[in-house]
Amino acid sequence: MKPDLPPVISNWFAQKGWAPREHQLAVLRSWQADASALLIAPTGAGKTLAGFLPTLVDLAEGNFEGLHTLYISPLKALAVDVQRNLNAPLLEMNLPIRAETRTGDTPASKRARQRTNPPHVLLTTPEQLCLLISHPHANLLFGSLKRIVLDELHALVTSKRGELLSLALARVARLAPDMKITALSATVALPDLLRDWIAQPLPGRETQLLVTEGGAPPVLEILETEQRLPWAGHSANYAHHELYEVIKQHKTTLLFVNTRSQAEMLFQGLWAVNDDLLPIALHHGSLSVEQRRKVETAMVAGSLKAVVCTSTLDLGIDWGDVDLVVQVGAPKGSSRMLQRIGRANHRLDEPSKAMLVPSNRFEVLECEAALEAVAERQQDSEDPVDGGYDVLAQHVLGMACAAPFASDALFDEVRLAWPFRDLPRQQFDRVVEFVATGGYALQAYERYARLKRTEDGKWRIANAQVAQQYRLNIGTIVEEPMVKVRLIRGRLTKKGQAERPLGAGGRVLGEMEEYFFGTLLPGDTFMFGGEILAFQGMRDNEAYVTRAQATDPKIPSYMGGKFPLSTYLAARVRRIMDDPSSWDKLPNQVSDWLRLQRDVSVLPGRDSLLVETFPRGTHNYMVCYPFEGRLAHQTLGMLLTRRLERARARPLGFVASEYALGIWGLGDLSALIRTGRLSLDELFSEDMLGEDLEDWLDESALMKRTFRNCAIIAGLIERRHPGKEKTGRQITMSSDLIYDVLYQHEPDHILIQATRRDAARGLLDIGRLGDMLRRIREHIVHQPLERISPLAVPIMLDIGREPIYGEARESAMADAADELMREALSGPGPASRSRGAT
C-alpha cells in the first residue's frame, strides 16, 4: 500500500517534477509499521532522502519539542554534506524543522547548547554520540528520540568505531525504548548479518531488509598509457601528464588515492604540469578543518576542476558536477571501488564514470581484477566482528560518568550490542574490575583507581577529574602522536628562540605525525597541503615551518590509512595470471612480462604457491607469490625466517609487498631443498601459527605497539590532559613500562588479551594467513633458477631500495629494473622444476 504524504511534502515533489521512489516509500512504510529497517540501494538512488522521509512526515505538522532524529555518519564531511542537502528542502517546504551538525569541528559553545536545547535533527559521528550519552542528563536529551539513521553502516561495523557505536546504541535504546533504527548502505556482501547488527539493540521489534536493485552500470576503464609502466612503487608519476589531459576534458574530477602521502605526491605532480592554471585542490584528514571546508565549499559551487583526495570524500557525499572518478593506485577492494565510483554522476539513472590508474605492473593485474568484479557487481566488504575488551572498558567508564551503574543491569544492556552478544559474564566483570582498579598488577597505584563502590553496591566515578579525562580521550581512532604544523614568518635558532618576531600567531596548516619530524633537521624541506615547506624547529607539540622552494622535498609517510588487498581481489589476480587467454585484456607491457615469466620460470597457479630460489651476488634468494596482502606476507616472512634459521639456511632478511615475499640469506636454498634437508611442505606448514608465532610475539616489539593502542582506547594511558597533550615519546614510555609489568605479573590481564586479539586480527592477519597455508597444503611448486625471474623484479627492487626522493628515485628505480630484467633474460633457462605437489 502506498503511504500518504502530507500535502506540503507531496506538493514539493510535484514542484520538482519528481515522485518518491519505491524504496523511499518502503522506508516510510517500515516506520509506520513500527519496524526498523536496513535499506541497501545503489549509489545515487536517494538513500539520504529515504532515511529522512519518515522524519519529514512525522514533523511536518510541527509542535514537536526536543530531539526527534539522530543521524550517525562515519565522516565529518558526510555529516556536513547531508545537513546542507537536508536544509535545502526544509527551506523550500518551509518546514519548522531544525537540523544541525555536531562533530569535533563544532564549536564547544554550540555543543554545550545542543545538550540542553537540541535541534529536531542532529547529524553527528559515533564519537560525539558516546560523549552525549556520558553526560548525567542524557536521559533528558534522548527521552524524546524517535529515530536513528545510520548512514554508510558498512563503513562502521568492521572497526572498533562500530563496536563503540553498537554499545552506544544499546544505551540509547534503553533511554528511548520507542525509537527505531533505519540503516543505509550501498555496498554490503552479507546483508542479513548487517540486519542482525541493527536489530540486536531492539529485541522484539521487527527489522526489515529492503533491497533495491538497478541503477545504470558504471563505465569503468584502465588508463591506456604510452609511458613505461613502473615495476614497483606507488607514485604513478608516469601518468601525471595524461591525467592532466583527462582532467581538462571533464567538468570536475575526483582523484582518489589510498594514503595521505600519495595525495601529497599526486597533487604536487599535477601542479607541476598545470600550465593552464586549472583550479585543482587537495583534501585529506591531516589538513586543517578550515582548509577542508574551503575545498568542500568550492566543490559544491562547481568552481574546481579536480580534487585529489583520500577516503575523506569517498562515502555517500554528493559533490556537485563530478563527472569522473579516478582511482590512482590499485583499489584493494571491489566494494571500495564501487563506493568511490558512485561519487561521479551521483544519480541512479546515469552511469558513473571512473578510471583506474595502476602505479606498477602488479597493480595492473589488480586493477583488471577490480574492473571485472565491478562489472559483475561483486561485493567484498568486510564482515562485522566480535567486540574487544578495550572498547568495552571505554564504554563502561563512560556509563559511570553518566550515572552510577549496577553491574547486572549494565551487563544485560551491553549484550544488546551485536559485537558483545556472546560476552561471558566473567569477562564483563573482569573488564569492570580493570576500569575500577587497573587489575591485579596495577591496583596498588591510586592513579588507576577510576571507579568506587556506592553504599548500595553500584559503581561510580572516583572523582570529577575522571569524567573530564574520559571526555578528552574518547574514541577508538588511535593515530600516531600528532603535532600541529604552524606556518611562521621568522626562523628559530637552535635554542628554540625566534631570530625575529614570528608574526601574529602563525596559521595552523594541519597536523602531521610526530615521528616524521624526528627525521628532519632545521632547513629540511617537505611537502604538506600542496606546498613545499622548510622545517624550522619544534616547540611543545607544534612544528614551525616556513614556505620554501626545493627540487627534492621529502614526502611525509603516514603510519595509518593503508588499505589491505581484499581476499576476493587476490583470488581474481591469481586467476588472471593462471589463465593466458585473459592476457589480451592487459597492456602489452604486462602481458609480455607474464609471457617472459612463463618462458624463464613458471607462473603462480590460482590454488598453488610458486616458490622460486636463485643466487645473486653473494646471497641466495627465495621469492614466493601468495598474493595475500602485505600484512599476511610480513607475518609469513617473520615466521619463515625463524624456521630457516633453525634449518641453518642463514637468512639475513625479508621484504614483503601486497603480492610477493622475498627472503635472502647466505645458505644455498636451492641445494637445501633439492637434497631434502629443507622441506617446503614443512616450511609452510600451518603449525607455524602455533609455537613459532607465540615465541615470536613474546620477543616482538609489535606487541608493545599494539598494547599501546589498546591501553589508549581502554583509558589506561591518556593522550590528552586539560591544556596539554602528551608527546609520542611520553606515551610510548608509559605503555612500554605498563606492558612489561602486566606481562610479567598478570599475563592474562584483560588488556593483554585485547592486544593478542588485535595483533592476530589486524597487524598480523593471522586468519588470512591460516587460510592461505591450508589452501596451498601439498600444492607448493618449487622452481630453482640460476638467476632472477621476471616476476621477481618488483620485489628485488624493494630489497634494494634506497631513500632517494622525487624524480631521482624514479630514475634510479627504472635503471635498477632494466639491469634486473637483462639479468633475468640472459643465459640458459631454468633449472629442473621440483614440486612439493602438482
PDB file of C-alpha atoms in Angstrom, residues 397 434-439 441-452 462-463 465-466 469 473 711 714-721 724 726 730-731 733-735 737-738:
ATOM      1  CA  LEU A 397      33.842   4.186  32.134  1.00  0.00           C
ATOM      2  CA  PHE A 434      40.040  -3.314  35.356  1.00  0.00           C
ATOM      3  CA  VAL A 435      38.236   0.015  34.897  1.00  0.00           C
ATOM      4  CA  ALA A 436      37.839   0.308  38.670  1.00  0.00           C
ATOM      5  CA  THR A 437      41.376  -0.589  39.782  1.00  0.00           C
ATOM      6  CA  GLY A 438      43.602  -1.315  36.771  1.00  0.00           C
ATOM      7  CA  GLY A 439      43.580  -5.013  37.579  1.00  0.00           C
ATOM      8  CA  ALA A 441      49.015  -5.910  38.928  1.00  0.00           C
ATOM      9  CA  LEU A 442      48.084  -2.209  38.997  1.00  0.00           C
ATOM     10  CA  GLN A 443      45.575  -1.956  41.820  1.00  0.00           C
ATOM     11  CA  ALA A 444      48.166  -0.651  44.265  1.00  0.00           C
ATOM     12  CA  TYR A 445      48.521   2.545  42.227  1.00  0.00           C
ATOM     13  CA  GLU A 446      45.950   5.204  43.101  1.00  0.00           C
ATOM     14  CA  ARG A 447      46.111   6.774  39.633  1.00  0.00           C
ATOM     15  CA  TYR A 448      44.405   3.691  38.136  1.00  0.00           C
ATOM     16  CA  ALA A 449      41.508   3.761  40.633  1.00  0.00           C
ATOM     17  CA  ARG A 450      38.799   5.289  38.463  1.00  0.00           C
ATOM     18  CA  LEU A 451      35.647   3.732  39.974  1.00  0.00           C
ATOM     19  CA  LYS A 452      34.392   3.439  43.531  1.00  0.00           C
ATOM     20  CA  ALA A 462      36.128   8.145  41.739  1.00  0.00           C
ATOM     21  CA  ASN A 463      36.144  11.927  41.164  1.00  0.00           C
ATOM     22  CA  GLN A 465      38.528  14.580  37.020  1.00  0.00           C
ATOM     23  CA  VAL A 466      37.904  11.024  35.773  1.00  0.00           C
ATOM     24  CA  GLN A 469      39.769  12.885  31.276  1.00  0.00           C
ATOM     25  CA  ASN A 473      40.258  10.972  25.315  1.00  0.00           C
ATOM     26  CA  ALA A 711      45.726   0.913  26.521  1.00  0.00           C
ATOM     27  CA  ALA A 714      40.752   1.499  27.326  1.00  0.00           C
ATOM     28  CA  GLY A 715      41.708   4.746  29.080  1.00  0.00           C
ATOM     29  CA  LEU A 716      44.704   3.305  30.905  1.00  0.00           C
ATOM     30  CA  ILE A 717      47.003   5.739  29.096  1.00  0.00           C
ATOM     31  CA  GLU A 718      45.638   9.185  28.338  1.00  0.00           C
ATOM     32  CA  ARG A 719      46.781  11.137  25.324  1.00  0.00           C
ATOM     33  CA  ARG A 720      45.247  14.429  26.393  1.00  0.00           C
ATOM     34  CA  HIS A 721      45.112  16.350  29.639  1.00  0.00           C
ATOM     35  CA  LYS A 724      48.188  19.906  27.143  1.00  0.00           C
ATOM     36  CA  LYS A 726      51.404  14.022  25.789  1.00  0.00           C
ATOM     37  CA  GLN A 730      55.905  10.012  26.716  1.00  0.00           C
ATOM     38  CA  ILE A 731      53.019   7.759  25.647  1.00  0.00           C
ATOM     39  CA  MET A 733      57.468   5.060  27.554  1.00  0.00           C
ATOM     40  CA  SER A 734      54.349   4.824  29.744  1.00  0.00           C
ATOM     41  CA  SER A 735      52.786   1.999  27.745  1.00  0.00           C
ATOM     42  CA  LEU A 737      56.510   0.113  31.270  1.00  0.00           C
ATOM     43  CA  ILE A 738      52.925  -0.969  31.941  1.00  0.00           C
TER      44      ILE A 738
END
